[in-house]
Amino acid sequence: MSEKKRILSGIQPSGALTLGNYVGALRNWVELQTEDEYEAFYMLADLHTITVRQEAKNLRKNSMDLLALFLAAGIDPEKSPIFFQSHVPAHVELSWVLSCNTYMGELSRMTQFKDKCQKHADNINAGLFTYPVLMAADILLYQADLVPVGHDQKQHLEITRDIAKRFNNAYSETFKLPEPYIPKVGARIMSLQDPTSKMSKSDPNENGYILLLDTPDAIVRKIKRAVTDSGSDVRRGEGKEGVENLMSIFSAVTGKTMDEIEAEFDGKGYGDFKSAVAEAVVEELRPIQEKYNELMSNRDYLQQVYRQGAQIANRVAMKTVSKVYRKVGFIQP
Ligand code: TYM
């Protein structure tokens, strides 16, 4: 048995990846990989995407894009298996058992569910409601200790722990209780056009988000247009959410602290600051984009990565499902 701590996380291939996804999650996965005390599993959460209507053709493209971006960002599949959620049937199997241990009341309190009901009022399906149960299954199957995510997933981690505790109490110790790993800076990157709402690929205004595959020109343009305030000081504070958001982005990609950034731009205006942020983001993304382009012309390799990932993931996940089935009283096949 490995003594290493387990990590599990995932991203939905529901559209192009944003700088928010990268800074809030993917980038930290790459950093955690350099610490030898962890053994990580990274999942492309394709099952989750169909809670919102997807066009099959787009889903296929987005899935391969996201896989290439995981690799381009620096996830090493030899260290950390990368797999598609739909290639590991145990996710759906455990999800059923867990859904019989989850209350309607707790699911109806999920803010993401409430948000999505507003955004997709014509398609409030049962999957949207039970989404957190599937996410709990994703995590608990791998007995994960740590789940690196952005701030918006915190509530889903809490319900995962509640479900795990409830199951453990009812059927004896079965699941590890996972901890969220939420970065201090960058866990909530906000829209560049509205710093009160999170940067999201579903934003109808494309100036609100930066995509990992945006051209340098587009990145510069979007950052130059980012909403700030009528002042000119690069610092945090009341009414300065727009500047603070740009500072978080700058901090995340350069490793400078917020205090260091305030000192560096003391007496300089927003123009200088925005140019520096844009340049830092362009330089951070340049090697990722180059690697991505290389990988997309090597389909065989991509296939090999996800097949190998699914093999390893299936082994671990099936073990947990067998244990759970045994505990609830199903006859062993
Ligand atoms: P998803 O696909 O919406 O987002 C993927 C990751 O990106 C983070 N994130 C952000 N971080 C900072 N600022 C932002 N503006 C921003 N937008 C997104 C998210 O917090 C997330 O970490 N339900 C999950 C996917 C999932 C999962 C899992 C995650 C399915 N199963 C198991 C962890 C463990 C989701 O929809 O993330």
Short mmCIF file of C-alpha atoms and ligand atoms in Angstrom, two decimals:
data_model
loop_
_atom_site.label_atom_id
_atom_site.label_comp_id
_atom_site.label_asym_id
_atom_site.label_seq_id
_atom_site.Cartn_x
_atom_site.Cartn_y
_atom_site.Cartn_z
CA MET A 1 0.00 0.00 0.00
CA SER A 2 1.32 3.41 -0.90
CA GLU A 3 1.78 5.79 2.03
CA LYS A 4 1.34 8.81 -0.19
CA LYS A 5 -1.59 11.15 0.26
CA ARG A 6 -4.16 10.95 -2.51
CA ILE A 7 -5.30 13.86 -4.61
CA LEU A 8 -8.31 13.84 -6.91
CA SER A 9 -9.63 16.71 -8.93
CA GLY A 10 -11.44 17.36 -12.17
CA ILE A 11 -12.55 19.94 -14.68
CA GLN A 12 -15.58 19.78 -16.94
CA PRO A 13 -14.87 19.79 -20.68
CA SER A 14 -17.86 22.07 -21.14
CA GLY A 15 -16.10 24.76 -23.16
CA ALA A 16 -12.76 26.46 -23.56
CA LEU A 17 -10.71 26.69 -20.38
CA THR A 18 -10.49 30.13 -18.74
CA LEU A 19 -7.69 31.79 -16.87
CA GLY A 20 -9.91 31.28 -13.78
CA ASN A 21 -9.83 27.48 -14.22
CA TYR A 22 -6.10 27.64 -14.72
CA VAL A 23 -5.21 29.88 -11.78
CA GLY A 24 -7.84 28.42 -9.45
CA ALA A 25 -7.17 24.76 -10.21
CA LEU A 26 -4.96 23.41 -13.01
CA ARG A 27 -1.89 25.44 -12.11
CA ASN A 28 -1.99 24.19 -8.53
CA TRP A 29 -2.25 20.61 -9.70
CA VAL A 30 1.02 21.08 -11.53
CA GLU A 31 2.62 22.60 -8.43
CA LEU A 32 1.39 19.84 -6.13
CA GLN A 33 2.89 17.30 -8.50
CA THR A 34 6.40 18.46 -7.61
CA GLU A 35 5.80 17.45 -3.99
CA ASP A 36 6.55 13.79 -3.65
CA GLU A 37 4.16 13.17 -0.80
CA TYR A 38 1.13 13.06 -3.12
CA GLU A 39 -0.31 10.60 -5.58
CA ALA A 40 -2.77 12.37 -7.85
CA PHE A 41 -5.62 11.42 -10.20
CA TYR A 42 -6.92 14.02 -12.66
CA MET A 43 -10.26 13.62 -14.28
CA LEU A 44 -12.02 15.12 -17.28
CA ALA A 45 -15.51 15.36 -15.82
CA ASP A 46 -17.46 14.62 -18.98
CA LEU A 47 -20.42 13.00 -17.21
CA HIS A 48 -21.00 16.26 -15.36
CA THR A 49 -21.21 18.35 -18.55
CA ILE A 50 -24.50 16.88 -19.76
CA THR A 51 -26.40 18.39 -16.84
CA VAL A 52 -26.47 21.30 -19.26
CA ARG A 53 -27.37 20.52 -22.89
CA GLN A 54 -24.22 19.90 -24.97
CA GLU A 55 -23.85 19.37 -28.66
CA ALA A 56 -22.12 15.99 -29.08
CA LYS A 57 -19.64 17.33 -31.62
CA ASN A 58 -18.61 20.18 -29.32
CA LEU A 59 -18.32 17.91 -26.31
CA ARG A 60 -15.96 15.62 -28.23
CA LYS A 61 -13.81 18.54 -29.31
CA ASN A 62 -13.78 20.18 -25.89
CA SER A 63 -12.85 16.87 -24.28
CA MET A 64 -9.76 16.36 -26.44
CA ASP A 65 -8.83 20.04 -26.07
CA LEU A 66 -8.99 19.82 -22.31
CA LEU A 67 -6.93 16.63 -22.24
CA ALA A 68 -4.24 18.34 -24.32
CA LEU A 69 -4.37 21.37 -22.02
CA PHE A 70 -3.89 19.22 -18.90
CA LEU A 71 -0.73 17.86 -20.50
CA ALA A 72 0.40 21.20 -21.93
CA ALA A 73 0.05 22.84 -18.52
CA GLY A 74 2.44 20.26 -17.14
CA ILE A 75 0.50 17.33 -15.70
CA ASP A 76 2.73 14.30 -16.13
CA PRO A 77 0.53 11.29 -16.95
CA GLU A 78 3.26 8.90 -15.82
CA LYS A 79 2.97 10.37 -12.33
CA SER A 80 -0.68 11.28 -12.27
CA PRO A 81 -3.20 9.28 -14.28
CA ILE A 82 -5.47 11.44 -16.46
CA PHE A 83 -8.79 9.88 -17.40
CA PHE A 84 -12.28 10.53 -18.69
CA GLN A 85 -14.93 10.11 -16.02
CA SER A 86 -17.18 8.22 -18.49
CA HIS A 87 -14.45 5.57 -18.92
CA VAL A 88 -14.74 4.56 -15.27
CA PRO A 89 -18.24 3.13 -14.66
CA ALA A 90 -17.68 3.08 -10.89
CA HIS A 91 -18.44 6.81 -10.77
CA VAL A 92 -22.04 6.19 -11.76
CA GLU A 93 -22.32 3.08 -9.59
CA LEU A 94 -21.14 4.78 -6.42
CA SER A 95 -23.20 7.82 -7.26
CA TRP A 96 -26.37 5.72 -7.03
CA VAL A 97 -25.51 4.35 -3.61
CA LEU A 98 -24.56 7.79 -2.34
CA SER A 99 -27.74 9.34 -3.72
CA CYS A 100 -29.65 6.98 -1.42
CA ASN A 101 -27.68 8.55 1.43
CA THR A 102 -28.21 12.19 0.46
CA TYR A 103 -31.17 14.35 1.38
CA MET A 104 -33.21 16.42 -1.05
CA GLY A 105 -33.00 19.28 1.45
CA GLU A 106 -29.21 19.47 1.42
CA LEU A 107 -29.06 19.28 -2.37
CA SER A 108 -31.58 22.08 -2.73
CA ARG A 109 -29.31 24.36 -0.69
CA MET A 110 -26.42 24.16 -3.18
CA THR A 111 -25.74 27.63 -4.57
CA GLN A 112 -24.46 26.25 -7.87
CA PHE A 113 -27.75 24.40 -8.35
CA LYS A 114 -29.70 27.58 -7.67
CA ASP A 115 -27.49 29.58 -10.07
CA LYS A 116 -27.78 27.01 -12.83
CA CYS A 117 -31.57 26.83 -12.42
CA GLN A 118 -31.68 30.53 -13.15
CA LYS A 119 -29.33 30.29 -16.12
CA HIS A 120 -30.99 27.22 -17.63
CA ALA A 121 -34.59 27.69 -16.56
CA ASP A 122 -35.82 25.64 -19.54
CA ASN A 123 -33.81 22.56 -18.50
CA ILE A 124 -33.89 22.05 -14.75
CA ASN A 125 -33.20 18.32 -14.94
CA ALA A 126 -32.70 15.76 -12.18
CA GLY A 127 -28.99 15.46 -13.05
CA LEU A 128 -28.46 19.12 -12.30
CA PHE A 129 -29.98 18.49 -8.87
CA THR A 130 -27.94 15.36 -8.08
CA TYR A 131 -24.72 16.73 -9.59
CA PRO A 132 -23.04 17.09 -6.14
CA VAL A 133 -23.67 13.40 -5.45
CA LEU A 134 -21.77 12.42 -8.59
CA MET A 135 -19.00 14.78 -7.54
CA ALA A 136 -18.92 13.18 -4.08
CA ALA A 137 -18.58 9.79 -5.78
CA ASP A 138 -15.69 11.11 -7.91
CA ILE A 139 -13.79 12.07 -4.80
CA LEU A 140 -14.71 9.25 -2.43
CA LEU A 141 -13.97 6.50 -4.96
CA TYR A 142 -10.28 7.41 -4.81
CA GLN A 143 -10.22 7.85 -1.02
CA ALA A 144 -8.81 11.30 -1.73
CA ASP A 145 -7.18 13.24 1.10
CA LEU A 146 -6.96 16.48 -0.83
CA VAL A 147 -9.08 18.08 -3.55
CA PRO A 148 -7.49 21.13 -5.21
CA VAL A 149 -10.28 23.38 -6.48
CA GLY A 150 -11.31 27.02 -6.78
CA HIS A 151 -13.50 28.71 -4.19
CA ASP A 152 -16.77 27.99 -6.03
CA GLN A 153 -16.42 24.25 -5.31
CA LYS A 154 -16.10 24.64 -1.54
CA GLN A 155 -19.75 23.89 -0.85
CA HIS A 156 -19.56 20.72 -2.96
CA LEU A 157 -16.62 19.57 -0.85
CA GLU A 158 -18.62 20.18 2.30
CA ILE A 159 -21.53 18.08 1.13
CA THR A 160 -19.08 15.36 0.04
CA ARG A 161 -17.76 15.20 3.61
CA ASP A 162 -21.30 15.14 5.01
CA ILE A 163 -22.30 12.27 2.74
CA ALA A 164 -19.11 10.35 3.56
CA LYS A 165 -19.63 10.79 7.31
CA ARG A 166 -23.23 9.67 7.04
CA PHE A 167 -22.26 6.54 5.13
CA ASN A 168 -19.41 5.76 7.53
CA ASN A 169 -21.77 6.09 10.49
CA ALA A 170 -24.39 3.86 8.93
CA TYR A 171 -22.11 1.15 7.51
CA SER A 172 -18.81 1.45 9.42
CA GLU A 173 -15.66 3.30 8.36
CA THR A 174 -15.49 3.20 4.55
CA PHE A 175 -14.50 6.59 3.15
CA LYS A 176 -11.71 8.99 3.94
CA LEU A 177 -12.91 12.52 4.61
CA PRO A 178 -11.37 14.75 1.92
CA GLU A 179 -10.05 18.26 2.54
CA PRO A 180 -10.41 21.01 -0.03
CA TYR A 181 -7.18 22.66 -1.18
CA ILE A 182 -8.10 26.21 -2.13
CA PRO A 183 -5.22 28.51 -3.09
CA LYS A 184 -4.78 31.70 -1.04
CA VAL A 185 -4.52 33.85 -4.17
CA GLY A 186 -6.47 33.15 -7.32
CA ALA A 187 -9.23 30.91 -5.93
CA ARG A 188 -11.83 33.41 -7.19
CA ILE A 189 -10.81 35.11 -10.39
CA MET A 190 -13.58 37.51 -11.30
CA SER A 191 -14.96 38.68 -14.64
CA LEU A 192 -12.85 41.43 -16.19
CA GLN A 193 -16.06 43.27 -17.04
CA ASP A 194 -17.88 42.75 -13.74
CA PRO A 195 -15.66 42.14 -10.73
CA THR A 196 -18.65 41.02 -8.64
CA SER A 197 -19.21 37.87 -10.71
CA LYS A 198 -16.81 35.01 -11.25
CA MET A 199 -14.83 34.65 -14.47
CA SER A 200 -16.70 32.00 -16.40
CA LYS A 201 -16.71 30.52 -19.87
CA SER A 202 -20.50 30.87 -19.91
CA ASP A 203 -20.30 34.67 -19.65
CA PRO A 204 -22.08 36.11 -22.72
CA ASN A 205 -19.55 38.97 -22.81
CA GLU A 206 -16.28 37.54 -24.10
CA ASN A 207 -14.33 40.50 -22.75
CA GLY A 208 -15.14 39.20 -19.28
CA TYR A 209 -12.87 36.18 -19.55
CA ILE A 210 -9.45 35.18 -20.85
CA LEU A 211 -9.18 31.78 -22.44
CA LEU A 212 -6.06 29.69 -22.18
CA LEU A 213 -5.98 29.56 -25.96
CA ASP A 214 -6.61 33.28 -26.55
CA THR A 215 -4.07 34.97 -28.83
CA PRO A 216 -1.61 37.42 -27.23
CA ASP A 217 -3.48 40.28 -28.96
CA ALA A 218 -6.80 39.20 -27.50
CA ILE A 219 -5.26 38.88 -24.03
CA VAL A 220 -3.76 42.36 -24.19
CA ARG A 221 -7.00 43.85 -25.50
CA LYS A 222 -9.17 42.20 -22.82
CA ILE A 223 -6.88 43.26 -19.99
CA LYS A 224 -6.64 46.84 -21.30
CA ARG A 225 -10.46 46.97 -21.34
CA ALA A 226 -10.84 45.47 -17.88
CA VAL A 227 -13.11 47.47 -15.62
CA THR A 228 -11.21 49.29 -12.85
CA ASP A 229 -12.40 52.44 -11.04
CA SER A 230 -12.09 56.17 -11.43
CA GLY A 231 -8.95 56.34 -9.27
CA SER A 232 -5.42 55.53 -10.34
CA ASP A 233 -3.81 53.71 -7.37
CA VAL A 234 -2.81 50.09 -7.77
CA ARG A 235 -3.95 48.82 -4.39
CA ARG A 236 -6.66 46.79 -2.68
CA GLY A 237 -9.64 48.41 -0.99
CA GLU A 238 -13.31 49.28 -0.97
CA GLY A 239 -14.59 49.96 -4.49
CA LYS A 240 -11.34 48.66 -6.03
CA GLU A 241 -12.50 45.12 -6.81
CA GLY A 242 -11.54 45.42 -10.48
CA VAL A 243 -7.94 46.39 -9.72
CA GLU A 244 -7.73 43.83 -6.97
CA ASN A 245 -8.83 41.13 -9.41
CA LEU A 246 -6.05 42.12 -11.84
CA MET A 247 -3.64 42.11 -8.90
CA SER A 248 -4.70 38.54 -8.01
CA ILE A 249 -4.09 37.43 -11.57
CA PHE A 250 -0.69 39.14 -11.59
CA SER A 251 0.16 37.66 -8.22
CA ALA A 252 -0.84 34.15 -9.29
CA VAL A 253 1.22 34.18 -12.48
CA THR A 254 4.31 35.99 -11.16
CA GLY A 255 4.41 34.63 -7.61
CA LYS A 256 4.65 38.21 -6.24
CA THR A 257 2.59 38.95 -3.13
CA MET A 258 -0.16 41.57 -3.15
CA ASP A 259 2.01 43.82 -0.93
CA GLU A 260 4.92 43.53 -3.35
CA ILE A 261 2.64 44.45 -6.24
CA GLU A 262 1.33 47.52 -4.42
CA ALA A 263 4.91 48.63 -3.73
CA GLU A 264 6.05 47.97 -7.30
CA PHE A 265 3.27 50.08 -8.83
CA ASP A 266 3.22 52.81 -6.21
CA GLY A 267 2.88 56.14 -8.07
CA LYS A 268 2.27 54.45 -11.44
CA GLY A 269 -1.12 54.47 -13.12
CA TYR A 270 -3.46 51.75 -14.37
CA GLY A 271 -1.99 51.91 -17.89
CA ASP A 272 1.44 50.70 -16.76
CA PHE A 273 -0.07 48.14 -14.46
CA LYS A 274 -2.39 46.68 -17.08
CA SER A 275 0.51 46.39 -19.55
CA ALA A 276 2.51 44.48 -16.96
CA VAL A 277 -0.41 42.14 -16.18
CA ALA A 278 -1.05 41.49 -19.87
CA GLU A 279 2.59 40.72 -20.53
CA ALA A 280 2.81 38.36 -17.56
CA VAL A 281 -0.30 36.47 -18.65
CA VAL A 282 0.87 36.23 -22.28
CA GLU A 283 4.25 34.88 -21.15
CA GLU A 284 2.64 32.40 -18.76
CA LEU A 285 0.36 31.04 -21.47
CA ARG A 286 2.82 31.07 -24.38
CA PRO A 287 4.57 27.76 -23.60
CA ILE A 288 1.25 26.11 -22.77
CA GLN A 289 -0.20 27.13 -26.12
CA GLU A 290 2.89 25.91 -27.97
CA LYS A 291 2.76 22.56 -26.23
CA TYR A 292 -0.99 22.32 -26.84
CA ASN A 293 -0.52 22.81 -30.59
CA GLU A 294 2.14 20.12 -30.66
CA LEU A 295 -0.04 17.68 -28.74
CA MET A 296 -3.12 18.21 -30.88
CA SER A 297 -1.25 16.82 -33.85
CA ASN A 298 -0.42 13.69 -31.91
CA ARG A 299 -3.78 12.00 -31.43
CA ASP A 300 -2.25 8.58 -30.82
CA TYR A 301 -0.38 9.86 -27.84
CA LEU A 302 -3.50 11.54 -26.42
CA GLN A 303 -5.40 8.29 -26.78
CA GLN A 304 -2.65 6.36 -25.08
CA VAL A 305 -2.74 8.81 -22.16
CA TYR A 306 -6.45 8.54 -21.48
CA ARG A 307 -6.54 4.77 -21.97
CA GLN A 308 -3.71 4.20 -19.58
CA GLY A 309 -5.28 6.66 -17.13
CA ALA A 310 -8.62 4.85 -17.23
CA GLN A 311 -6.97 1.51 -16.59
CA ILE A 312 -5.35 2.71 -13.39
CA ALA A 313 -8.40 4.69 -12.30
CA ASN A 314 -10.68 1.70 -12.89
CA ARG A 315 -8.55 -0.50 -10.66
CA VAL A 316 -8.69 1.90 -7.74
CA ALA A 317 -12.34 2.85 -8.21
CA MET A 318 -13.62 -0.71 -8.58
CA LYS A 319 -12.04 -1.64 -5.30
CA THR A 320 -14.02 1.05 -3.50
CA VAL A 321 -17.27 0.10 -5.21
CA SER A 322 -16.85 -3.58 -4.27
CA LYS A 323 -16.27 -2.58 -0.68
CA VAL A 324 -19.34 -0.35 -0.68
CA TYR A 325 -21.56 -2.97 -2.33
CA ARG A 326 -20.44 -5.51 0.24
CA LYS A 327 -21.14 -3.14 3.12
CA VAL A 328 -24.65 -2.30 2.00
CA GLY A 329 -25.46 -6.01 1.68
CA PHE A 330 -25.42 -6.78 -2.04
CA ILE A 331 -24.49 -10.39 -2.83
CA GLN A 332 -20.98 -10.60 -4.32
CA PRO A 333 -21.08 -11.64 -7.99
P1 TYM B 1 -15.39 23.51 -13.33
O1 TYM B 1 -15.16 22.68 -14.54
O2 TYM B 1 -16.51 24.50 -13.36
O3 TYM B 1 -14.08 24.29 -12.95
C1 TYM B 1 -12.84 23.62 -12.84
C2 TYM B 1 -12.01 24.22 -11.74
O4 TYM B 1 -11.77 25.61 -11.97
C3 TYM B 1 -12.11 26.35 -10.82
N1 TYM B 1 -12.62 27.66 -11.26
C4 TYM B 1 -12.15 28.84 -10.83
N2 TYM B 1 -11.16 29.15 -9.97
C5 TYM B 1 -10.89 30.46 -9.76
N3 TYM B 1 -11.57 31.47 -10.37
C6 TYM B 1 -12.56 31.20 -11.25
N4 TYM B 1 -13.20 32.19 -11.86
C7 TYM B 1 -12.88 29.83 -11.51
N5 TYM B 1 -13.78 29.23 -12.31
C8 TYM B 1 -13.60 27.90 -12.14
C9 TYM B 1 -13.19 25.54 -10.14
O5 TYM B 1 -13.30 25.86 -8.78
C10 TYM B 1 -12.68 24.14 -10.36
O6 TYM B 1 -11.73 23.79 -9.39
N6 TYM B 1 -17.75 20.25 -10.37
C11 TYM B 1 -16.47 20.67 -10.87
C12 TYM B 1 -15.72 19.57 -11.61
C13 TYM B 1 -15.60 18.32 -10.82
C14 TYM B 1 -14.72 18.08 -9.73
C15 TYM B 1 -14.96 16.76 -9.31
C16 TYM B 1 -13.76 18.86 -9.09
C17 TYM B 1 -16.33 17.20 -11.02
N7 TYM B 1 -15.95 16.24 -10.10
C18 TYM B 1 -14.29 16.18 -8.23
C19 TYM B 1 -13.07 18.29 -8.02
C20 TYM B 1 -13.32 16.96 -7.60
C21 TYM B 1 -16.66 21.83 -11.83
O7 TYM B 1 -17.71 22.00 -12.40
O8 TYM B 1 -15.54 22.58 -12.05
#
